[in-house]
Short mmCIF file of C-alpha atoms and ligand atoms in Angstrom, two decimals:
data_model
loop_
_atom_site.label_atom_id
_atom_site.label_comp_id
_atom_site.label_asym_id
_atom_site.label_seq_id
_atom_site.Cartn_x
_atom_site.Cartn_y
_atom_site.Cartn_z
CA UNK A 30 0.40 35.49 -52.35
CA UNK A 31 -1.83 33.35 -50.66
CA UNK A 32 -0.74 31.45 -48.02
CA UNK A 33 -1.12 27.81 -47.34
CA UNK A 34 -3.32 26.87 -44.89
CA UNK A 35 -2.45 24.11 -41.80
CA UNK A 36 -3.36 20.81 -42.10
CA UNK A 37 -3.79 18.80 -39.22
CA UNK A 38 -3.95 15.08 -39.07
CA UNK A 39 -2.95 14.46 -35.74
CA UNK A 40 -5.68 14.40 -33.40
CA UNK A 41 -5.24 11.02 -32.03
CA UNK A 42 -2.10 12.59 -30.24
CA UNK A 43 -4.15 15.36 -29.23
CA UNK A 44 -7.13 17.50 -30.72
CA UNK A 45 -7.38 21.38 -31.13
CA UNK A 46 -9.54 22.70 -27.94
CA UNK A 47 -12.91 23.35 -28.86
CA UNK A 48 -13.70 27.30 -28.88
CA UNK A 49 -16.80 26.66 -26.32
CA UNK A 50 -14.01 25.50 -23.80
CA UNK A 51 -11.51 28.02 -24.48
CA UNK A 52 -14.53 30.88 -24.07
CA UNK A 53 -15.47 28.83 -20.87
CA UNK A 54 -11.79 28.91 -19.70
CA UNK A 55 -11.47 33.03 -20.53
CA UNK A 56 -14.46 33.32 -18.45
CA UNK A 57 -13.66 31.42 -15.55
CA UNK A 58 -10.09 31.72 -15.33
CA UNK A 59 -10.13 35.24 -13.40
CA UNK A 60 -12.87 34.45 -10.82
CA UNK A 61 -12.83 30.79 -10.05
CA UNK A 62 -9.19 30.48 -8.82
CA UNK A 63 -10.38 29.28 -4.90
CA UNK A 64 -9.26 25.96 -4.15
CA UNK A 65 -12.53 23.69 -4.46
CA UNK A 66 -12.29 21.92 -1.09
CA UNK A 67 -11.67 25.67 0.99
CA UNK A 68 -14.43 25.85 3.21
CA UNK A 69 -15.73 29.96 2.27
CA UNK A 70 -17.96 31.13 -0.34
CA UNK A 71 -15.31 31.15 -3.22
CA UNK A 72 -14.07 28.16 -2.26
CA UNK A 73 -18.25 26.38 -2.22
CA UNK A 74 -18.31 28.18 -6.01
CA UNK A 75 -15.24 26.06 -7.72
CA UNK A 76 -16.73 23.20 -5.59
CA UNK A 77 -19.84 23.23 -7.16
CA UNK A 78 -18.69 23.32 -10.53
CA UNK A 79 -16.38 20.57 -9.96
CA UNK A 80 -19.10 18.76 -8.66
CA UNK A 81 -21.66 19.56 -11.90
CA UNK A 82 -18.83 18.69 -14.32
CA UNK A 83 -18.61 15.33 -12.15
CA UNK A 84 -22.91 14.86 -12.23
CA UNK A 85 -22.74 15.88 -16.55
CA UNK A 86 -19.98 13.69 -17.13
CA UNK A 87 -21.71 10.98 -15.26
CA UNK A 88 -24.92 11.41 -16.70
CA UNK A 89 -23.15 11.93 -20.39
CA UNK A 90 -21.94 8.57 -19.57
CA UNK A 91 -24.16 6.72 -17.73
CA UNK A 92 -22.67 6.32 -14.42
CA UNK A 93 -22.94 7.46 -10.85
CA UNK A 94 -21.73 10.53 -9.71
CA UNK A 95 -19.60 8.81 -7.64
CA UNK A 96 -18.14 6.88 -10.27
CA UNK A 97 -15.79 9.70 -11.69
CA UNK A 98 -12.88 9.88 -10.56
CA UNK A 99 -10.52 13.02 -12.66
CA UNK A 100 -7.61 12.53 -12.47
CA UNK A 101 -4.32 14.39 -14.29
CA UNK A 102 -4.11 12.46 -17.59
CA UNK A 103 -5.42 8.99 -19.31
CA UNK A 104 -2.15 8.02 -18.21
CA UNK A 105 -2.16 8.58 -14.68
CA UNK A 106 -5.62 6.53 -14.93
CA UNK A 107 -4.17 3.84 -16.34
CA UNK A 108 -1.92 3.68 -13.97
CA UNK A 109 -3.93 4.86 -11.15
CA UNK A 110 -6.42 1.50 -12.41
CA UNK A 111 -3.56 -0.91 -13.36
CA UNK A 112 -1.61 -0.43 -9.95
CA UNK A 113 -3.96 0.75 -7.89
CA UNK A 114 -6.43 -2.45 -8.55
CA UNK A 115 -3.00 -5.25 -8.68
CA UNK A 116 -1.60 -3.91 -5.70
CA UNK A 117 -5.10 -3.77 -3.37
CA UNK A 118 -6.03 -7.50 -4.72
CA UNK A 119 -3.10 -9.00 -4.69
CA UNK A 120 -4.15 -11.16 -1.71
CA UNK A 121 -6.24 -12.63 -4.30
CA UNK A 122 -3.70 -13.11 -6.89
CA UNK A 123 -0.70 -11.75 -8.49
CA UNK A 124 -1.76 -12.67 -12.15
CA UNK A 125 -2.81 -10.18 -14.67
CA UNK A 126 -3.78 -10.00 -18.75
CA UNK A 127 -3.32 -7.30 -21.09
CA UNK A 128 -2.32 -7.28 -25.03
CA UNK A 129 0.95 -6.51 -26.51
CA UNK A 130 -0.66 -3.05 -28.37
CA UNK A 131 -1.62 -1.11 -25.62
CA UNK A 132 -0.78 2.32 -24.88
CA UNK A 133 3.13 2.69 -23.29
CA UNK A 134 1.16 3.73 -19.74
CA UNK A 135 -0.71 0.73 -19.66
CA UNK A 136 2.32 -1.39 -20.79
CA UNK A 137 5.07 -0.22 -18.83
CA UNK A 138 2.66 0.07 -15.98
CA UNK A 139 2.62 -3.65 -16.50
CA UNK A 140 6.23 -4.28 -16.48
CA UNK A 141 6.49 -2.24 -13.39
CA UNK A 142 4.58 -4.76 -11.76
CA UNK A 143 6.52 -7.44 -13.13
CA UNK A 144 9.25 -6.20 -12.34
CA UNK A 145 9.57 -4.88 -9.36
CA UNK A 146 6.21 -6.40 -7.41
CA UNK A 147 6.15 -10.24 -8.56
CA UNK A 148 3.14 -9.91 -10.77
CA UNK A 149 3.11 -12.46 -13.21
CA UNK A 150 1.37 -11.05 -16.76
CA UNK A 151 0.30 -12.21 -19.97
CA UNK A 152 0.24 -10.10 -22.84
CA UNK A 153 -1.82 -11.21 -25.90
CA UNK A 154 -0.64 -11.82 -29.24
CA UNK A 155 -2.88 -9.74 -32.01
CA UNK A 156 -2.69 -10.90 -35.84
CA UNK A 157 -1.96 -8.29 -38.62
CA UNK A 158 -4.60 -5.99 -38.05
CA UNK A 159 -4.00 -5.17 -34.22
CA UNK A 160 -7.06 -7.91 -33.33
CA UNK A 161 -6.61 -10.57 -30.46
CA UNK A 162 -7.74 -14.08 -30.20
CA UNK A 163 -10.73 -14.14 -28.27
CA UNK A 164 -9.40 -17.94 -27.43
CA UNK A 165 -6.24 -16.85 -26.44
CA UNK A 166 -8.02 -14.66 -23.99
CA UNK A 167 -10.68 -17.17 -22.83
CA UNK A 168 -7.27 -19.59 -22.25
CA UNK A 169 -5.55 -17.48 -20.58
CA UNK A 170 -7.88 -16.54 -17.81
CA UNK A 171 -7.30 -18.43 -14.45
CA UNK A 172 -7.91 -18.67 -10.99
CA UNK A 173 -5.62 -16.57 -9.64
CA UNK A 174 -6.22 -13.63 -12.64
CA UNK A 175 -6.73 -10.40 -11.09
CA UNK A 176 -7.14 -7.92 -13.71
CA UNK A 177 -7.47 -7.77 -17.11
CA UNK A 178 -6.75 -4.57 -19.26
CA UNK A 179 -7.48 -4.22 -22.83
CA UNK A 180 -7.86 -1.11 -25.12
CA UNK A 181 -10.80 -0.09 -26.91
CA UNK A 182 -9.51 1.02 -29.98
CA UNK A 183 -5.99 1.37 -31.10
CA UNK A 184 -3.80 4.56 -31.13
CA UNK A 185 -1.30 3.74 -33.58
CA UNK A 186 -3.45 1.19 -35.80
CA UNK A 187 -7.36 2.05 -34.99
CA UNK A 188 -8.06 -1.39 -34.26
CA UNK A 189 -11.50 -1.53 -32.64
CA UNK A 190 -11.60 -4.47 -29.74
CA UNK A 191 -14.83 -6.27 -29.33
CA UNK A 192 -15.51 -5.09 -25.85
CA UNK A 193 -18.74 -7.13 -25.51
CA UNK A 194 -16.70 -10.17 -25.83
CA UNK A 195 -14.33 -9.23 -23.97
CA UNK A 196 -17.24 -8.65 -21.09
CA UNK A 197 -18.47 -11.80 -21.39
CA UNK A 198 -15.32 -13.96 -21.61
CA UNK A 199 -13.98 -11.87 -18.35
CA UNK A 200 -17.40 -12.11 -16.50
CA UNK A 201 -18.44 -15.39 -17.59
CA UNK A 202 -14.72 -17.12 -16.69
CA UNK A 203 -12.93 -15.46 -14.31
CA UNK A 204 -13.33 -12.82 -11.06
CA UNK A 205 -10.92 -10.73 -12.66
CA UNK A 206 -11.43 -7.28 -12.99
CA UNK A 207 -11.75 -5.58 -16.39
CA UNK A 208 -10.03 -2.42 -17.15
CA UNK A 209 -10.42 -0.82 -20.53
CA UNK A 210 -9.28 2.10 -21.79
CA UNK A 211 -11.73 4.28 -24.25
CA UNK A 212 -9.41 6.99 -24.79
CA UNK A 213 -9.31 6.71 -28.61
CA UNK A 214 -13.23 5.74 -28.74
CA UNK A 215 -14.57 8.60 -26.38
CA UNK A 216 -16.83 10.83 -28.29
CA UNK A 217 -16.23 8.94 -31.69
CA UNK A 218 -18.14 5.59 -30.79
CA UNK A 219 -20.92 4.78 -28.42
CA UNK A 220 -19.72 3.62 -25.29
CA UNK A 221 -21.43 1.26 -23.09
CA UNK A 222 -19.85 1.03 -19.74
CA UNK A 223 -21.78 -1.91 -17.70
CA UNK A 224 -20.20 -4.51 -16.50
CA UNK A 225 -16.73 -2.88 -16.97
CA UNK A 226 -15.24 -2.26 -13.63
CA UNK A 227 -12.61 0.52 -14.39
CA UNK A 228 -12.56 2.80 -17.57
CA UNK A 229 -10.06 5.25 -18.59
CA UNK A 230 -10.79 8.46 -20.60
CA UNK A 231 -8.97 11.71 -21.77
CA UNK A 232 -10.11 15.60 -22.31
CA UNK A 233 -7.23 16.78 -24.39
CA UNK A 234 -8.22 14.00 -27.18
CA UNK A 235 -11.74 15.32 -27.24
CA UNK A 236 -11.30 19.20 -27.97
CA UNK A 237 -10.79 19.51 -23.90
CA UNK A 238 -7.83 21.44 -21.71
CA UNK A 239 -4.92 18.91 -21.20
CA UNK A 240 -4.27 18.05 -17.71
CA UNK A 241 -7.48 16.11 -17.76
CA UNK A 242 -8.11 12.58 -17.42
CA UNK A 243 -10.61 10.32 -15.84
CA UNK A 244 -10.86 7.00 -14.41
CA UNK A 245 -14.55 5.59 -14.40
CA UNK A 246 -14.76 3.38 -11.36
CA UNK A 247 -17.08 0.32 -10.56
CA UNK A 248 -17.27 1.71 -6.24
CA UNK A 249 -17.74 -1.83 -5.96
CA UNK A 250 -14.01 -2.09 -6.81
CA UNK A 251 -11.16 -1.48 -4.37
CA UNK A 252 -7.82 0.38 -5.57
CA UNK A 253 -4.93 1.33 -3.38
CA UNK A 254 -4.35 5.46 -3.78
CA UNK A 255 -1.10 6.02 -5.38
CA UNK A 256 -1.03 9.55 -4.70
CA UNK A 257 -1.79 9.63 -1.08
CA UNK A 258 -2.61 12.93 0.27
CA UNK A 259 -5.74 14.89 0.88
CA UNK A 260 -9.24 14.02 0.52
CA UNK A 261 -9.80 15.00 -2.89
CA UNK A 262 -11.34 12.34 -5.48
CA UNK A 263 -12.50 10.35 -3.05
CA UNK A 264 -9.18 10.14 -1.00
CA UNK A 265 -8.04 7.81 -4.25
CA UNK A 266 -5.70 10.83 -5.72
CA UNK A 267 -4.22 13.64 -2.95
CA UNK A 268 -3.38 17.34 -4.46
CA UNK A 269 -5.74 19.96 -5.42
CA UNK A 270 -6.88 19.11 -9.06
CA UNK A 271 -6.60 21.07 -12.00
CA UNK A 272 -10.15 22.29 -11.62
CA UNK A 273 -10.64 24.01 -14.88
CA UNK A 274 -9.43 21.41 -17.01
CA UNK A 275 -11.78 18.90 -14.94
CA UNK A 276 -15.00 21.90 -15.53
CA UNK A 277 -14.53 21.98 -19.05
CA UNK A 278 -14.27 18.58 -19.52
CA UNK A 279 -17.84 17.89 -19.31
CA UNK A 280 -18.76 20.66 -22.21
CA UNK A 281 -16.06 18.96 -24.12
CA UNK A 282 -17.54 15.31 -24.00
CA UNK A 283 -21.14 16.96 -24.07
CA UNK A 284 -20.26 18.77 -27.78
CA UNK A 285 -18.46 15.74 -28.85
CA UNK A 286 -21.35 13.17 -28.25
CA UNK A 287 -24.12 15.89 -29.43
CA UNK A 288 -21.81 15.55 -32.59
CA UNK A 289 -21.00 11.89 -32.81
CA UNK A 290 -23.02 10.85 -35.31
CA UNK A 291 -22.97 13.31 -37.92
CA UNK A 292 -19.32 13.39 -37.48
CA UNK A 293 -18.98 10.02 -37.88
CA UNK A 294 -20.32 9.75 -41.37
CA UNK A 295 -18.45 13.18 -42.39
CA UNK A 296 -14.89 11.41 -41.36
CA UNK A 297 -15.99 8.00 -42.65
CA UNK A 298 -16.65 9.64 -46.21
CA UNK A 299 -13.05 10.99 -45.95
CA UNK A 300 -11.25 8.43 -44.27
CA UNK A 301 -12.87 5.88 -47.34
CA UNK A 302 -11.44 8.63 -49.98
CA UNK A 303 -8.15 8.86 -48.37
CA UNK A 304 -8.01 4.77 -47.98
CA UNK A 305 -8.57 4.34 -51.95
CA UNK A 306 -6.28 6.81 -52.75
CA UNK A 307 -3.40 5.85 -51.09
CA UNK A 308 -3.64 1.55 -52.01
CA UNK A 309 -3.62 2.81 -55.39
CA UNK A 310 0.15 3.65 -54.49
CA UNK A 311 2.59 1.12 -55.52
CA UNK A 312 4.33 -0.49 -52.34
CA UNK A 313 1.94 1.01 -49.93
CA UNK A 314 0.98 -0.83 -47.40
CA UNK A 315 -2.80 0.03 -45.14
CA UNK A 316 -2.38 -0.63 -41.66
CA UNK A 317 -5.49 0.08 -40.53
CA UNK A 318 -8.39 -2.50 -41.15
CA UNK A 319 -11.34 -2.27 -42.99
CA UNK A 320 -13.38 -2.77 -39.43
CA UNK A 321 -11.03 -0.31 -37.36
CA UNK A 322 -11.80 3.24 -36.19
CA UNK A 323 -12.65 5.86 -39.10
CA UNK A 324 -10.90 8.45 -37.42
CA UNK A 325 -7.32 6.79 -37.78
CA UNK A 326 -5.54 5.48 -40.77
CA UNK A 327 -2.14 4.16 -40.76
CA UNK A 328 -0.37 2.67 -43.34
CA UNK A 329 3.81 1.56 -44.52
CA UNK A 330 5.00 3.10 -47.20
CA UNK A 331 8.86 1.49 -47.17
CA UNK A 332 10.36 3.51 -49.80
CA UNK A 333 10.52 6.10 -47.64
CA UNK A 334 11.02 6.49 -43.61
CA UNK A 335 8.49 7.89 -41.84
CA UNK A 336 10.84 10.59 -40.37
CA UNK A 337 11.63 12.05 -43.78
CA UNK A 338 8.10 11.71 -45.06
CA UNK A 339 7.02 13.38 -41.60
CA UNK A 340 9.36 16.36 -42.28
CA UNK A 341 8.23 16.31 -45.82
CA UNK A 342 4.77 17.13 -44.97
CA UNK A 343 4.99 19.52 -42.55
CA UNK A 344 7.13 21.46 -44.72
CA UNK A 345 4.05 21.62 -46.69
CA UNK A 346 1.68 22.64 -43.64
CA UNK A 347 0.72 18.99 -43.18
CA UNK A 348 0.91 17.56 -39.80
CA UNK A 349 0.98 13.88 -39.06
CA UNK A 350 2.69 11.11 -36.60
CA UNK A 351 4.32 8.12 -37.24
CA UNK A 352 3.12 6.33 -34.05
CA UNK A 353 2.15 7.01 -30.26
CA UNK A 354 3.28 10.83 -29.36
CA UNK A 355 4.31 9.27 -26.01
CA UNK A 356 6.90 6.89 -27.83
CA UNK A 357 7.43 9.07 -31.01
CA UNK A 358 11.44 8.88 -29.53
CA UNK A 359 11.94 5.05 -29.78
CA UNK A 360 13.04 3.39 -32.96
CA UNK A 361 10.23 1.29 -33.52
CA UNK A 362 6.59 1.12 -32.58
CA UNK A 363 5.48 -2.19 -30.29
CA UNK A 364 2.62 -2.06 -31.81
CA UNK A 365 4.10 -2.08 -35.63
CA UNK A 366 6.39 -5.15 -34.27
CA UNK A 367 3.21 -7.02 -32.62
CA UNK A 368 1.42 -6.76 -36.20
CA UNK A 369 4.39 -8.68 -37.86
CA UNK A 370 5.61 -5.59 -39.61
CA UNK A 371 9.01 -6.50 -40.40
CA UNK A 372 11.61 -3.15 -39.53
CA UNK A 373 11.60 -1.45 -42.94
CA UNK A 374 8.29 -1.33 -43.41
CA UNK A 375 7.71 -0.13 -39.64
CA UNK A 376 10.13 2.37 -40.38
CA UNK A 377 7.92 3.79 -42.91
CA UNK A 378 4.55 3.82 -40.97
CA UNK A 379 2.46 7.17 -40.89
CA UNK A 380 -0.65 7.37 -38.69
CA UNK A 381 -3.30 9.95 -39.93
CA UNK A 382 -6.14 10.57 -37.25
CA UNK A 383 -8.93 12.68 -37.89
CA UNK A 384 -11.37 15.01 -35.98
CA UNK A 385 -13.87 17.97 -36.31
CA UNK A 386 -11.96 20.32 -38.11
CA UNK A 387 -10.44 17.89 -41.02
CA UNK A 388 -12.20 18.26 -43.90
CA UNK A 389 -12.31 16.83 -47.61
CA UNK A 390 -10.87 19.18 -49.36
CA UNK A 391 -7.66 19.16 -46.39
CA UNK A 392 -7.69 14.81 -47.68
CA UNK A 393 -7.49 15.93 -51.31
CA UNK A 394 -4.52 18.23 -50.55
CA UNK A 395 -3.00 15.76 -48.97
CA UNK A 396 -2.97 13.04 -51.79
CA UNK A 397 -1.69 15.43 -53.83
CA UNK A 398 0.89 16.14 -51.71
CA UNK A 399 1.94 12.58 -50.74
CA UNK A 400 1.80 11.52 -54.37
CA UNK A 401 3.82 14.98 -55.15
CA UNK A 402 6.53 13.85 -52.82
CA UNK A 403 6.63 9.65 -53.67
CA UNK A 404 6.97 10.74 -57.22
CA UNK A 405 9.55 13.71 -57.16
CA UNK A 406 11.06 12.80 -53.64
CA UNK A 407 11.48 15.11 -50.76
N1 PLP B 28 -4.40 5.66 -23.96
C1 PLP B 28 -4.46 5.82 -25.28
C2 PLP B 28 -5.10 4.76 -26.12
C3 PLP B 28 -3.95 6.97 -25.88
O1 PLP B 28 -4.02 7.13 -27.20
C4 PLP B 28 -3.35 7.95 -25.05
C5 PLP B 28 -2.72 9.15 -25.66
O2 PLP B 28 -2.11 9.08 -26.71
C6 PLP B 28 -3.31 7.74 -23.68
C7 PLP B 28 -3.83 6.58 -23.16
C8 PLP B 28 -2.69 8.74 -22.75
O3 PLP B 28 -3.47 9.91 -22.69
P1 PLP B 28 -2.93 11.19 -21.93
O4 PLP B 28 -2.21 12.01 -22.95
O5 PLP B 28 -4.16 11.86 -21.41
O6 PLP B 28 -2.06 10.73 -20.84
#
């Protein structure tokens, strides 16, 4: 008998690694173990390929050398660019603006400084699709506003923020610094980083090793370290870094933007079959909006709760999430609640996210599947 094959729709919790980086890490694994900062010839080897993945990812992205900062995750960057610009400007002021759909490490970074360090912050309302009122924003700005952090495109919803007016409200009303984080738009969407002072990224959601993340830094902006230690990254994060993780991340982003266009059309085609399948489904609801990111699609489906659903499918080799991986354990998604989605039909979300190994035929399978199950149950 034949067997099924795996069908994985979860890549915006994390994508398969890309077989160029897992030949690059057999290869390098045995010989370049030397810590990069030990001043011999093994040591000068890691060094220097830390220091070309640094000058490719720059140049991949536009930036400075100087500009990259890796770090251990996206979420250690958001943190490392949430705390590390509130708590060095605070002289300046203790207020800060983010949205009520970020990520959990950009939110709970947030109420940390609340908290526990007198920050006051505002956290933007979004309407039914997951987008903000550029008003709101433009309103809520004010003298004392250090920092602003907003994502670029949603994890849970796709939601794609207009970063250029974001940009110019920030810039054009306020010192505040702007923070975004690109994790979800990284290698799917062209990125333009002027005139964004801290920027947030992640290998593991790009077909790169986990333990990976970087912060893009405007040098012109000052962060207090909160790993204090060594010299390493600029004296901005102590410990000796998870070198080939960092290495690999710049073949990672280099294969992803080589492929961004083309892929973009080849998900897009699939994404649009998948989205006119499943509203022709009684009681289903599409989460995502027309305008948001063709690599995610989330939608309610009441009837039944996502848990059940979630175990229905991967019984059947399909793999999917509900909402974030990083708060797949609470009841219900902030995100889901700051859409208006009222509890049943947040219980029901799922979140598909595509990448470069999802194909059509895997989205056909798939309707068949889901309608299989909503018709004869689970
Ligand atoms: N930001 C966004 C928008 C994400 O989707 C994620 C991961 O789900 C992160 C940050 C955290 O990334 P990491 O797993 O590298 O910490």
């Amino acid at each position: 008998m034949q067997s099924i094959p795996d069908i994985y729709f979860d890549y915006a919790s994390t994508a398969p690694i890309h077989h160029e980086v897992i030949e690059a890490t057999h290869t390098l694994l045995p010989q370049f173990y030397a810590n990069p900062d030990s001043l011999h010839t093994l040591g000068y080897q890691v060094g220097d390929l830390m220091r070309i993945s640094r000058e490719k990812i720059a140049s991949l992205l536009h930036v400075m050398p100087q500009m990259v900062i890796f770090t251990g995750s996206a979420t250690e960057a958001n943190n490392m660019a949430i705390k590390g610009a509130a708590f060095k400007n605070q002289h300046k002021g203790k207020h800060c603006i983010t949205t009520k759909i970020e990520h959990s490490s950009v939110l709970n970074t947030f109420k940390q400084l609340q908290e526990y360090f007198g920050f006051e912050v505002d956290y933007l309302d979004v309407d039914a699709f997951g987008v903000l009122s550029y008003d709101q924003l433009k309103q809520s700005l004010r003298k004392d506003t250090i920092l602003v952090s907003i994502m670029a495109i949603n994890n849970e919803i796709g939601t794609i923020a207009d970063i250029e007016q974001i940009k110019k409200i920030v810039k054009s009303s306020s010192s505040a610094i702007l923070h975004v984080d690109f994790v979800q738009m990284l290698g799917k969407y062209p990125i333009d980083l002027n005139r964004i002072d801290l920027a947030t990224f992640s290998a593991h959601k790009i077909g790169g090793l986990k333990g990976s993340g970087l912060l893009i830094r405007n040098t012109q902006v000052e962060l207090m370290p909160l790993i204090s230690g060594g010299q390493q990254e600029y004296s901005l994060r102590g410990g000796t870094s998870n070198t080939l993780a960092n290495i690999t991340f710049a073949k990672a982003l280099r294969i992803a933007l080589e492929k961004m266009v083309s892929e973009f059309s080849r998900i897009k085609e699939i994404n649009d079959y998948l989205r006119s399948e499943l509203t022709l489904i009684p009681q289903l609801d599409i989460l995502t909006p027309q305008s948001g990111s063709a690599y995610i699609l989330a939608f309610s489906y009441p009837s039944i709760p996502s848990e059940i659903m979630m175990n229905a499918l991967s019984q059947r080799k399909i793999y999917v999430s509900a909402h974030s991986t990083c708060t797949s354990q609470s009841a219900y998604s902030h995100v889901h609640l700051a859409i208006g989605l009222k509890e049943h039909a947040a219980n029901g979300v799922i979140r598909l996210s595509f990448g470069d190994q999802t194909t059509m035929n895997q989205a056909h399978r798939f309707i068949e599947v889901f309608k299989e199950i909503v018709k004869n149950g689970y």
